[in-house]
PDB file of C-alpha atoms in Angstrom:
ATOM      1  CA  MET A 219      11.146  -3.154 -16.324  1.00  0.00           C
ATOM      2  CA  LYS A 220      10.289  -0.508 -18.894  1.00  0.00           C
ATOM      3  CA  ASN A 221      11.117  -2.934 -21.723  1.00  0.00           C
ATOM      4  CA  PHE A 222       8.766  -5.582 -20.345  1.00  0.00           C
ATOM      5  CA  LEU A 223       5.948  -3.038 -20.022  1.00  0.00           C
ATOM      6  CA  MET A 224       6.570  -1.885 -23.586  1.00  0.00           C
ATOM      7  CA  GLN A 225       6.256  -5.468 -24.782  1.00  0.00           C
ATOM      8  CA  GLN A 226       2.735  -5.372 -23.331  1.00  0.00           C
ATOM      9  CA  ARG A 227       2.099  -1.687 -24.098  1.00  0.00           C
ATOM     10  CA  GLY A 228      -1.416  -2.272 -25.466  1.00  0.00           C
ATOM     11  CA  ARG A 229      -2.605  -4.096 -22.369  1.00  0.00           C
ATOM     12  CA  THR A 230      -0.634  -1.739 -20.116  1.00  0.00           C
ATOM     13  CA  CYS A 231      -2.314   1.344 -21.612  1.00  0.00           C
ATOM     14  CA  LEU A 232      -5.727  -0.328 -21.370  1.00  0.00           C
ATOM     15  CA  ASN A 233      -5.109  -1.145 -17.712  1.00  0.00           C
ATOM     16  CA  ILE A 234      -4.053   2.440 -16.949  1.00  0.00           C
ATOM     17  CA  VAL A 235      -7.188   3.823 -18.627  1.00  0.00           C
ATOM     18  CA  TRP A 236      -9.282   1.286 -16.752  1.00  0.00           C
ATOM     19  CA  ILE A 237      -7.710   2.327 -13.431  1.00  0.00           C
ATOM     20  CA  ILE A 238      -8.547   5.975 -14.173  1.00  0.00           C
ATOM     21  CA  VAL A 239     -12.146   5.070 -15.031  1.00  0.00           C
ATOM     22  CA  ASN A 240     -12.468   3.230 -11.709  1.00  0.00           C
ATOM     23  CA  VAL A 241     -11.081   6.249  -9.853  1.00  0.00           C
ATOM     24  CA  LEU A 242     -13.664   8.461 -11.565  1.00  0.00           C
ATOM     25  CA  LEU A 243     -16.458   6.077 -10.614  1.00  0.00           C
ATOM     26  CA  TYR A 244     -15.275   5.904  -7.012  1.00  0.00           C
ATOM     27  CA  THR A 245     -14.989   9.685  -6.755  1.00  0.00           C
ATOM     28  CA  GLY A 246     -18.416   9.980  -8.351  1.00  0.00           C
ATOM     29  CA  THR A 247     -20.015   7.943  -5.560  1.00  0.00           C
ATOM     30  CA  SER A 248     -18.867  10.553  -3.041  1.00  0.00           C
ATOM     31  CA  VAL A 249     -20.061  13.464  -5.177  1.00  0.00           C
ATOM     32  CA  LEU A 250     -23.499  11.877  -5.589  1.00  0.00           C
ATOM     33  CA  LEU A 251     -23.969  11.961  -1.813  1.00  0.00           C
ATOM     34  CA  THR A 252     -24.370  15.733  -2.179  1.00  0.00           C
ATOM     35  CA  PHE A 253     -27.573  15.333  -4.184  1.00  0.00           C
ATOM     36  CA  THR A 254     -28.905  12.634  -1.863  1.00  0.00           C
ATOM     37  CA  THR A 255     -28.322  14.789   1.207  1.00  0.00           C
ATOM     38  CA  ASP A 256     -29.791  17.856  -0.507  1.00  0.00           C
ATOM     39  CA  ALA A 257     -32.941  15.831  -1.133  1.00  0.00           C
ATOM     40  CA  VAL A 258     -33.117  15.074   2.600  1.00  0.00           C
ATOM     41  CA  PHE A 259     -32.739  18.752   3.550  1.00  0.00           C
ATOM     42  CA  SER A 260     -35.399  19.764   1.036  1.00  0.00           C
ATOM     43  CA  LYS A 261     -37.663  16.890   2.186  1.00  0.00           C
ATOM     44  CA  ASN A 262     -37.993  15.721  -1.421  1.00  0.00           C
ATOM     45  CA  LEU A 263     -38.662  11.989  -1.124  1.00  0.00           C
ATOM     46  CA  LEU A 264     -38.768  11.386  -4.874  1.00  0.00           C
ATOM     47  CA  ALA A 265     -35.383  13.053  -5.419  1.00  0.00           C
ATOM     48  CA  LEU A 266     -33.954  11.097  -2.488  1.00  0.00           C
ATOM     49  CA  VAL A 267     -35.043   7.801  -4.038  1.00  0.00           C
ATOM     50  CA  GLU A 268     -33.817   8.793  -7.508  1.00  0.00           C
ATOM     51  CA  TRP A 269     -30.357   9.897  -6.372  1.00  0.00           C
ATOM     52  CA  SER A 270     -30.035   6.894  -4.072  1.00  0.00           C
ATOM     53  CA  VAL A 271     -30.751   4.591  -7.017  1.00  0.00           C
ATOM     54  CA  VAL A 272     -28.237   6.474  -9.182  1.00  0.00           C
ATOM     55  CA  ASN A 273     -25.604   6.249  -6.438  1.00  0.00           C
ATOM     56  CA  LEU A 274     -26.280   2.535  -5.999  1.00  0.00           C
ATOM     57  CA  LEU A 275     -25.928   1.950  -9.751  1.00  0.00           C
ATOM     58  CA  VAL A 276     -22.622   3.823  -9.827  1.00  0.00           C
ATOM     59  CA  TRP A 277     -21.396   1.769  -6.877  1.00  0.00           C
ATOM     60  CA  MET A 278     -22.397  -1.480  -8.595  1.00  0.00           C
ATOM     61  CA  THR A 279     -20.711  -0.341 -11.801  1.00  0.00           C
ATOM     62  CA  PHE A 280     -17.547   0.497  -9.880  1.00  0.00           C
ATOM     63  CA  LEU A 281     -17.480  -2.854  -8.060  1.00  0.00           C
ATOM     64  CA  VAL A 282     -18.015  -4.873 -11.249  1.00  0.00           C
ATOM     65  CA  SER A 283     -15.473  -2.779 -13.156  1.00  0.00           C
ATOM     66  CA  ASN A 284     -12.973  -3.026 -10.300  1.00  0.00           C
ATOM     67  CA  TYR A 285     -13.326  -6.825 -10.237  1.00  0.00           C
ATOM     68  CA  PHE A 286     -12.630  -7.262 -13.936  1.00  0.00           C
ATOM     69  CA  GLN A 287      -9.840  -4.659 -13.900  1.00  0.00           C
ATOM     70  CA  THR A 288      -8.136  -6.412 -10.987  1.00  0.00           C
ATOM     71  CA  VAL A 289      -8.302  -9.755 -12.791  1.00  0.00           C
ATOM     72  CA  PHE A 290      -7.092  -8.143 -16.023  1.00  0.00           C
ATOM     73  CA  GLN A 291      -4.163  -6.522 -14.203  1.00  0.00           C
ATOM     74  CA  GLU A 292      -3.192  -9.841 -12.624  1.00  0.00           C
ATOM     75  CA  LYS A 293      -3.235 -11.547 -16.035  1.00  0.00           C
ATOM     76  CA  LEU A 294      -1.090  -8.715 -17.405  1.00  0.00           C
ATOM     77  CA  THR A 295       1.291  -9.050 -14.467  1.00  0.00           C
ATOM     78  CA  GLN A 296       1.672 -12.775 -15.062  1.00  0.00           C
ATOM     79  CA  ARG A 297       2.304 -12.186 -18.777  1.00  0.00           C
ATOM     80  CA  ILE A 298       5.130  -9.825 -17.847  1.00  0.00           C
ATOM     81  CA  LEU A 299       6.531 -12.318 -15.337  1.00  0.00           C
ATOM     82  CA  VAL A 300       6.512 -15.042 -17.995  1.00  0.00           C
ATOM     83  CA  ALA A 301       8.696 -12.742 -20.106  1.00  0.00           C
ATOM     84  CA  VAL A 302      10.938 -11.981 -17.110  1.00  0.00           C
ATOM     85  CA  ARG A 303      11.453 -15.663 -16.311  1.00  0.00           C
ATOM     86  CA  SER A 304      11.986 -16.461 -19.996  1.00  0.00           C
ATOM     87  CA  THR A 305      14.779 -13.895 -19.996  1.00  0.00           C
ATOM     88  CA  ILE A 306      16.323 -15.630 -16.984  1.00  0.00           C
ATOM     89  CA  SER A 307      16.063 -18.975 -18.810  1.00  0.00           C
ATOM     90  CA  ARG A 308      17.761 -17.556 -21.907  1.00  0.00           C
ATOM     91  CA  LYS A 309      20.571 -16.179 -19.766  1.00  0.00           C
ATOM     92  CA  ILE A 310      21.065 -19.545 -18.043  1.00  0.00           C
ATOM     93  CA  SER A 311      20.850 -21.601 -21.238  1.00  0.00           C
ATOM     94  CA  GLY A 312      23.479 -19.367 -22.831  1.00  0.00           C
ATOM     95  CA  LYS A 313      26.093 -20.322 -20.254  1.00  0.00           C
ATOM     96  CA  SER A 314      28.805 -22.892 -20.733  1.00  0.00           C
ATOM     97  CA  TYR A 315      29.031 -25.966 -18.515  1.00  0.00           C
ATOM     98  CA  GLU A 316      31.678 -24.345 -16.318  1.00  0.00           C
ATOM     99  CA  GLN A 317      29.812 -21.032 -16.103  1.00  0.00           C
ATOM    100  CA  TYR A 318      26.585 -22.773 -15.121  1.00  0.00           C
ATOM    101  CA  HIS A 319      28.184 -24.664 -12.243  1.00  0.00           C
ATOM    102  CA  ARG A 320      29.681 -21.511 -10.734  1.00  0.00           C
ATOM    103  CA  GLN A 321      26.279 -21.015  -9.079  1.00  0.00           C
ATOM    104  CA  THR A 322      24.182 -23.466  -7.116  1.00  0.00           C
ATOM    105  CA  THR A 323      20.716 -24.654  -8.110  1.00  0.00           C
ATOM    106  CA  GLY A 324      19.361 -22.686  -5.162  1.00  0.00           C
ATOM    107  CA  GLU A 325      20.839 -19.470  -6.552  1.00  0.00           C
ATOM    108  CA  TYR A 326      19.207 -20.064  -9.935  1.00  0.00           C
ATOM    109  CA  LEU A 327      15.940 -20.927  -8.211  1.00  0.00           C
ATOM    110  CA  SER A 328      16.181 -17.657  -6.297  1.00  0.00           C
ATOM    111  CA  GLU A 329      16.294 -15.751  -9.597  1.00  0.00           C
ATOM    112  CA  TYR A 330      13.081 -17.411 -10.769  1.00  0.00           C
ATOM    113  CA  VAL A 331      11.247 -17.027  -7.454  1.00  0.00           C
ATOM    114  CA  ASN A 332      12.703 -14.180  -5.388  1.00  0.00           C
ATOM    115  CA  ASP A 333      14.011 -11.847  -8.110  1.00  0.00           C
ATOM    116  CA  ALA A 334      10.879 -12.218 -10.229  1.00  0.00           C
ATOM    117  CA  GLY A 335       8.752 -11.841  -7.099  1.00  0.00           C
ATOM    118  CA  ASN A 336      10.501  -8.578  -6.246  1.00  0.00           C
ATOM    119  CA  ILE A 337       9.803  -7.291  -9.759  1.00  0.00           C
ATOM    120  CA  GLU A 338       6.137  -8.209  -9.340  1.00  0.00           C
ATOM    121  CA  VAL A 339       5.700  -6.471  -5.972  1.00  0.00           C
ATOM    122  CA  ASN A 340       8.137  -3.569  -6.149  1.00  0.00           C
ATOM    123  CA  ALA A 341       7.874  -2.694  -9.835  1.00  0.00           C
ATOM    124  CA  ILE A 342       4.704  -3.872 -11.578  1.00  0.00           C
ATOM    125  CA  LYS A 343       2.154  -3.613  -8.761  1.00  0.00           C
ATOM    126  CA  LYS A 344       3.743  -0.475  -7.340  1.00  0.00           C
ATOM    127  CA  PHE A 345       3.651   1.169 -10.784  1.00  0.00           C
ATOM    128  CA  PHE A 346      -0.083   0.597 -11.182  1.00  0.00           C
ATOM    129  CA  ALA A 347      -0.728   1.571  -7.552  1.00  0.00           C
ATOM    130  CA  LEU A 348       1.059   4.887  -8.164  1.00  0.00           C
ATOM    131  CA  ILE A 349      -1.132   5.503 -11.215  1.00  0.00           C
ATOM    132  CA  SER A 350      -4.226   4.877  -9.101  1.00  0.00           C
ATOM    133  CA  SER A 351      -3.056   7.126  -6.257  1.00  0.00           C
ATOM    134  CA  ALA A 352      -2.059   9.963  -8.601  1.00  0.00           C
ATOM    135  CA  ALA A 353      -5.400   9.780 -10.438  1.00  0.00           C
ATOM    136  CA  THR A 354      -7.263   9.771  -7.127  1.00  0.00           C
ATOM    137  CA  VAL A 355      -5.441  12.885  -5.904  1.00  0.00           C
ATOM    138  CA  LEU A 356      -6.100  14.686  -9.196  1.00  0.00           C
ATOM    139  CA  PHE A 357      -9.803  13.904  -9.557  1.00  0.00           C
ATOM    140  CA  ALA A 358     -10.607  14.254  -5.862  1.00  0.00           C
ATOM    141  CA  THR A 359      -8.933  17.680  -5.792  1.00  0.00           C
ATOM    142  CA  LEU A 360     -10.841  18.756  -8.914  1.00  0.00           C
ATOM    143  CA  ALA A 361     -14.074  17.538  -7.321  1.00  0.00           C
ATOM    144  CA  LEU A 362     -13.439  19.648  -4.222  1.00  0.00           C
ATOM    145  CA  ALA A 363     -12.517  22.664  -6.352  1.00  0.00           C
ATOM    146  CA  ALA A 364     -15.816  22.251  -8.200  1.00  0.00           C
ATOM    147  CA  TYR A 365     -17.606  22.871  -4.910  1.00  0.00           C
ATOM    148  CA  HIS A 366     -15.558  25.966  -4.069  1.00  0.00           C
ATOM    149  CA  LEU A 367     -12.090  27.226  -5.015  1.00  0.00           C
ATOM    150  CA  LEU A 368     -11.320  27.844  -1.342  1.00  0.00           C
ATOM    151  CA  PHE A 369     -10.802  24.088  -1.012  1.00  0.00           C
ATOM    152  CA  LEU A 370      -7.675  24.307  -3.187  1.00  0.00           C
ATOM    153  CA  PRO A 371      -5.495  26.289  -0.719  1.00  0.00           C
ATOM    154  CA  VAL A 372      -7.023  24.375   2.213  1.00  0.00           C
ATOM    155  CA  ILE A 373      -6.158  21.002   0.674  1.00  0.00           C
ATOM    156  CA  PHE A 374      -2.708  22.283  -0.305  1.00  0.00           C
ATOM    157  CA  VAL A 375      -1.882  23.320   3.278  1.00  0.00           C
ATOM    158  CA  LEU A 376      -3.282  20.109   4.760  1.00  0.00           C
ATOM    159  CA  VAL A 377      -1.441  17.917   2.254  1.00  0.00           C
ATOM    160  CA  ILE A 378       1.840  19.643   3.148  1.00  0.00           C
ATOM    161  CA  LEU A 379       1.031  18.978   6.801  1.00  0.00           C
ATOM    162  CA  MET A 380       0.309  15.321   5.993  1.00  0.00           C
ATOM    163  CA  LEU A 381       3.588  14.948   4.146  1.00  0.00           C
ATOM    164  CA  LYS A 382       5.811  16.879   6.548  1.00  0.00           C
ATOM    165  CA  GLY A 383       4.277  15.673   9.811  1.00  0.00           C
ATOM    166  CA  PRO A 384       5.262  11.986   9.544  1.00  0.00           C
ATOM    167  CA  SER A 385       8.811  12.925   8.485  1.00  0.00           C
ATOM    168  CA  TYR A 386       9.516  13.944  12.080  1.00  0.00           C
ATOM    169  CA  LEU A 387       8.570  10.422  13.166  1.00  0.00           C
ATOM    170  CA  GLU A 388      10.865   8.665  10.697  1.00  0.00           C
ATOM    171  CA  LYS A 389      13.910   8.778  12.993  1.00  0.00           C
ATOM    172  CA  SER A 390      12.230   6.852  15.825  1.00  0.00           C
ATOM    173  CA  MET A 391      10.744   4.359  13.340  1.00  0.00           C
ATOM    174  CA  THR A 392      14.104   3.855  11.624  1.00  0.00           C
ATOM    175  CA  THR A 393      15.787   3.262  14.985  1.00  0.00           C
ATOM    176  CA  ALA A 394      13.106   0.766  16.026  1.00  0.00           C
ATOM    177  CA  THR A 395      13.362  -1.092  12.720  1.00  0.00           C
ATOM    178  CA  LYS A 396      17.159  -1.331  13.033  1.00  0.00           C
ATOM    179  CA  GLN A 397      16.837  -2.592  16.594  1.00  0.00           C
ATOM    180  CA  LEU A 398      14.374  -5.246  15.440  1.00  0.00           C
ATOM    181  CA  SER A 399      16.682  -6.304  12.621  1.00  0.00           C
ATOM    182  CA  ASP A 400      19.644  -6.494  15.023  1.00  0.00           C
ATOM    183  CA  GLY A 401      17.447  -8.388  17.467  1.00  0.00           C
ATOM    184  CA  ASN A 402      16.521 -10.937  14.791  1.00  0.00           C
ATOM    185  CA  ALA A 403      20.180 -11.500  13.969  1.00  0.00           C
ATOM    186  CA  ALA A 404      21.200 -11.717  17.640  1.00  0.00           C
ATOM    187  CA  PHE A 405      18.360 -14.140  18.408  1.00  0.00           C
ATOM    188  CA  SER A 406      19.352 -16.384  15.513  1.00  0.00           C
ATOM    189  CA  ASN A 407      23.031 -16.314  16.551  1.00  0.00           C
ATOM    190  CA  GLN A 408      22.235 -17.049  20.199  1.00  0.00           C
ATOM    191  CA  LEU A 409      20.051 -20.020  19.316  1.00  0.00           C
ATOM    192  CA  THR A 410      22.690 -21.312  16.895  1.00  0.00           C
ATOM    193  CA  ASN A 411      25.387 -21.111  19.568  1.00  0.00           C
ATOM    194  CA  VAL A 412      23.213 -22.833  22.151  1.00  0.00           C
ATOM    195  CA  LEU A 413      22.147 -25.626  19.803  1.00  0.00           C
ATOM    196  CA  ASN A 414      25.726 -26.121  18.625  1.00  0.00           C
ATOM    197  CA  GLY A 415      26.610 -26.771  22.255  1.00  0.00           C
ATOM    198  CA  PHE A 416      24.120 -29.598  22.604  1.00  0.00           C
ATOM    199  CA  ASP A 417      26.826 -32.266  22.734  1.00  0.00           C
ATOM    200  CA  VAL A 418      28.690 -30.394  25.471  1.00  0.00           C
ATOM    201  CA  PHE A 419      25.530 -29.999  27.570  1.00  0.00           C
ATOM    202  CA  PHE A 420      24.581 -33.610  26.980  1.00  0.00           C
ATOM    203  CA  ASN A 421      27.953 -35.019  27.964  1.00  0.00           C
ATOM    204  CA  ALA A 422      27.998 -32.817  31.064  1.00  0.00           C
ATOM    205  CA  ASN A 423      24.423 -33.834  31.899  1.00  0.00           C
ATOM    206  CA  GLN A 424      23.494 -30.130  31.803  1.00  0.00           C
ATOM    207  CA  LEU A 425      20.665 -30.052  29.235  1.00  0.00           C
ATOM    208  CA  GLY A 426      18.778 -27.891  31.693  1.00  0.00           C
ATOM    209  CA  GLN A 427      21.289 -25.156  30.839  1.00  0.00           C
ATOM    210  CA  LEU A 428      20.252 -25.427  27.188  1.00  0.00           C
ATOM    211  CA  ARG A 429      16.634 -24.755  28.116  1.00  0.00           C
ATOM    212  CA  ARG A 430      17.674 -21.881  30.391  1.00  0.00           C
ATOM    213  CA  LEU A 431      19.829 -20.198  27.741  1.00  0.00           C
ATOM    214  CA  VAL A 432      17.117 -20.582  25.083  1.00  0.00           C
ATOM    215  CA  LYS A 433      14.562 -19.068  27.457  1.00  0.00           C
ATOM    216  CA  ILE A 434      16.837 -16.072  28.114  1.00  0.00           C
ATOM    217  CA  ALA A 435      17.327 -15.542  24.362  1.00  0.00           C
ATOM    218  CA  VAL A 436      13.584 -15.834  23.713  1.00  0.00           C
ATOM    219  CA  GLN A 437      12.729 -13.344  26.478  1.00  0.00           C
ATOM    220  CA  LYS A 438      15.292 -10.853  25.202  1.00  0.00           C
ATOM    221  CA  TYR A 439      13.964 -11.172  21.659  1.00  0.00           C
ATOM    222  CA  GLY A 440      10.400 -10.824  22.929  1.00  0.00           C
ATOM    223  CA  HIS A 441      11.347  -7.546  24.634  1.00  0.00           C
ATOM    224  CA  THR A 442      12.774  -6.289  21.321  1.00  0.00           C
ATOM    225  CA  LYS A 443       9.545  -7.189  19.529  1.00  0.00           C
ATOM    226  CA  VAL A 444       7.433  -5.411  22.160  1.00  0.00           C
ATOM    227  CA  THR A 445       9.581  -2.274  21.888  1.00  0.00           C
ATOM    228  CA  TYR A 446       9.211  -2.285  18.098  1.00  0.00           C
ATOM    229  CA  THR A 447       5.451  -2.757  18.367  1.00  0.00           C
ATOM    230  CA  GLN A 448       5.180   0.141  20.820  1.00  0.00           C
ATOM    231  CA  THR A 449       7.056   2.472  18.475  1.00  0.00           C
ATOM    232  CA  ASN A 450       5.254   1.270  15.351  1.00  0.00           C
ATOM    233  CA  THR A 451       1.809   1.592  16.971  1.00  0.00           C
ATOM    234  CA  ARG A 452       2.637   5.035  18.362  1.00  0.00           C
ATOM    235  CA  VAL A 453       3.768   6.289  14.947  1.00  0.00           C
ATOM    236  CA  SER A 454       0.756   4.728  13.190  1.00  0.00           C
ATOM    237  CA  ASN A 455      -1.665   6.296  15.663  1.00  0.00           C
ATOM    238  CA  LEU A 456      -0.042   9.714  15.337  1.00  0.00           C
ATOM    239  CA  ILE A 457      -0.308   9.524  11.540  1.00  0.00           C
ATOM    240  CA  ALA A 458      -3.933   8.406  11.847  1.00  0.00           C
ATOM    241  CA  ALA A 459      -4.626  11.305  14.228  1.00  0.00           C
ATOM    242  CA  LEU A 460      -3.077  13.719  11.724  1.00  0.00           C
ATOM    243  CA  SER A 461      -5.245  12.307   8.932  1.00  0.00           C
ATOM    244  CA  ILE A 462      -8.373  12.630  11.077  1.00  0.00           C
ATOM    245  CA  PHE A 463      -7.430  16.226  11.950  1.00  0.00           C
ATOM    246  CA  CYS A 464      -7.089  17.090   8.252  1.00  0.00           C
ATOM    247  CA  GLN A 465     -10.453  15.525   7.428  1.00  0.00           C
ATOM    248  CA  VAL A 466     -12.127  17.367  10.299  1.00  0.00           C
ATOM    249  CA  MET A 467     -10.650  20.643   9.034  1.00  0.00           C
ATOM    250  CA  VAL A 468     -12.174  19.962   5.609  1.00  0.00           C
ATOM    251  CA  ASP A 469     -15.513  19.245   7.316  1.00  0.00           C
ATOM    252  CA  VAL A 470     -15.257  22.536   9.220  1.00  0.00           C
ATOM    253  CA  VAL A 471     -14.548  24.507   6.034  1.00  0.00           C
ATOM    254  CA  THR A 472     -17.415  22.696   4.297  1.00  0.00           C
ATOM    255  CA  SER A 473     -19.806  23.505   7.130  1.00  0.00           C
ATOM    256  CA  ILE A 474     -18.828  27.191   7.149  1.00  0.00           C
ATOM    257  CA  LEU A 475     -19.266  27.471   3.370  1.00  0.00           C
ATOM    258  CA  ALA A 476     -22.602  25.652   3.583  1.00  0.00           C
ATOM    259  CA  ILE A 477     -23.846  27.966   6.347  1.00  0.00           C
ATOM    260  CA  LEU A 478     -22.818  30.977   4.246  1.00  0.00           C
ATOM    261  CA  GLY A 479     -24.713  29.519   1.290  1.00  0.00           C
ATOM    262  CA  ALA A 480     -21.552  29.303  -0.840  1.00  0.00           C
ATOM    263  CA  ILE A 481     -22.022  25.563  -1.470  1.00  0.00           C
ATOM    264  CA  PRO A 482     -24.997  23.176  -1.209  1.00  0.00           C
ATOM    265  CA  LEU A 483     -25.792  21.784   2.225  1.00  0.00           C
ATOM    266  CA  GLY A 484     -25.480  18.308   0.767  1.00  0.00           C
ATOM    267  CA  ALA A 485     -21.756  18.864   0.230  1.00  0.00           C
ATOM    268  CA  ILE A 486     -21.295  18.094   3.934  1.00  0.00           C
ATOM    269  CA  SER A 487     -21.805  14.402   3.073  1.00  0.00           C
ATOM    270  CA  SER A 488     -19.328  14.419   0.196  1.00  0.00           C
ATOM    271  CA  THR A 489     -16.292  16.572   0.899  1.00  0.00           C
ATOM    272  CA  GLY A 490     -15.097  14.536   3.871  1.00  0.00           C
ATOM    273  CA  ASN A 491     -14.999  11.325   1.818  1.00  0.00           C
ATOM    274  CA  ILE A 492     -13.316  13.075  -1.086  1.00  0.00           C
ATOM    275  CA  ALA A 493     -10.730  14.695   1.187  1.00  0.00           C
ATOM    276  CA  ALA A 494      -9.992  11.305   2.777  1.00  0.00           C
ATOM    277  CA  SER A 495      -9.236   9.959  -0.696  1.00  0.00           C
ATOM    278  CA  VAL A 496      -6.793  12.823  -1.278  1.00  0.00           C
ATOM    279  CA  PHE A 497      -4.945  12.358   2.021  1.00  0.00           C
ATOM    280  CA  ASN A 498      -4.797   8.556   1.809  1.00  0.00           C
ATOM    281  CA  SER A 499      -3.530   8.673  -1.773  1.00  0.00           C
ATOM    282  CA  MET A 500      -0.954  11.345  -0.948  1.00  0.00           C
ATOM    283  CA  SER A 501       0.259   9.151   1.874  1.00  0.00           C
ATOM    284  CA  SER A 502       0.613   6.230  -0.554  1.00  0.00           C
ATOM    285  CA  LEU A 503       2.500   8.392  -3.041  1.00  0.00           C
ATOM    286  CA  SER A 504       4.792   9.637  -0.283  1.00  0.00           C
ATOM    287  CA  ASN A 505       5.575   6.108   0.952  1.00  0.00           C
ATOM    288  CA  ALA A 506       6.291   4.918  -2.585  1.00  0.00           C
ATOM    289  CA  ALA A 507       8.549   7.850  -3.429  1.00  0.00           C
TER     290      ALA A 507
END
């Protein structure tokens, strides 16, 4: 993968810089809410209008930039995949007649479609997503520190909580995923066995048994799916609750600092959004690790 990225190093570097610029713009929209809210507290209508216009312009700039960067990244991705598939073609065309026919056409097709698709999703897109998440964590943390240095230890503790908390839920999620996978295999095997017995049921005039056995298999599989959904939803809700708790804690710290006059009152509108960016990006980094 590294070699393919190096072949497109100019475009790759440009895309990384572009991602960072977009992160800065997005973080900036949250910071600008401070000035808008301050204008409300000070009852300064002119300042409110001015900062609202500035915030709107930054948002529009971000959206336009994000559109073109997304398209640029997709073009870059497809350039890399052309190189990947060309490499597959060179490998195939270098085989002898006997070597080529050791694999089926379907296996070669899988290399072009499935293997290249895995590289696209699990390597290229994940690489750029990690860059975006890391940049978001960095700039969002710096933005919070610019308000008050107390946010640094607060964010550190909450991030550790965000990372460690879900780890205790991994066991139940892993078990549920394995049960679903086993259920898929069992369901497929049961249906195969029943359908393979069609001739027997037909000759015995017992096709009703086929319907009964299929219904039993479907119900059992449905129960497995419901169990998985229950576990998955429970884990997702607990993680969401943890994220909300962390954001509320940041809001509490912000409110206390604002009441003490340590930071502007308008920061109340900004820090929550910025903290959410930190926690969501940390979660993405953790899942990708």
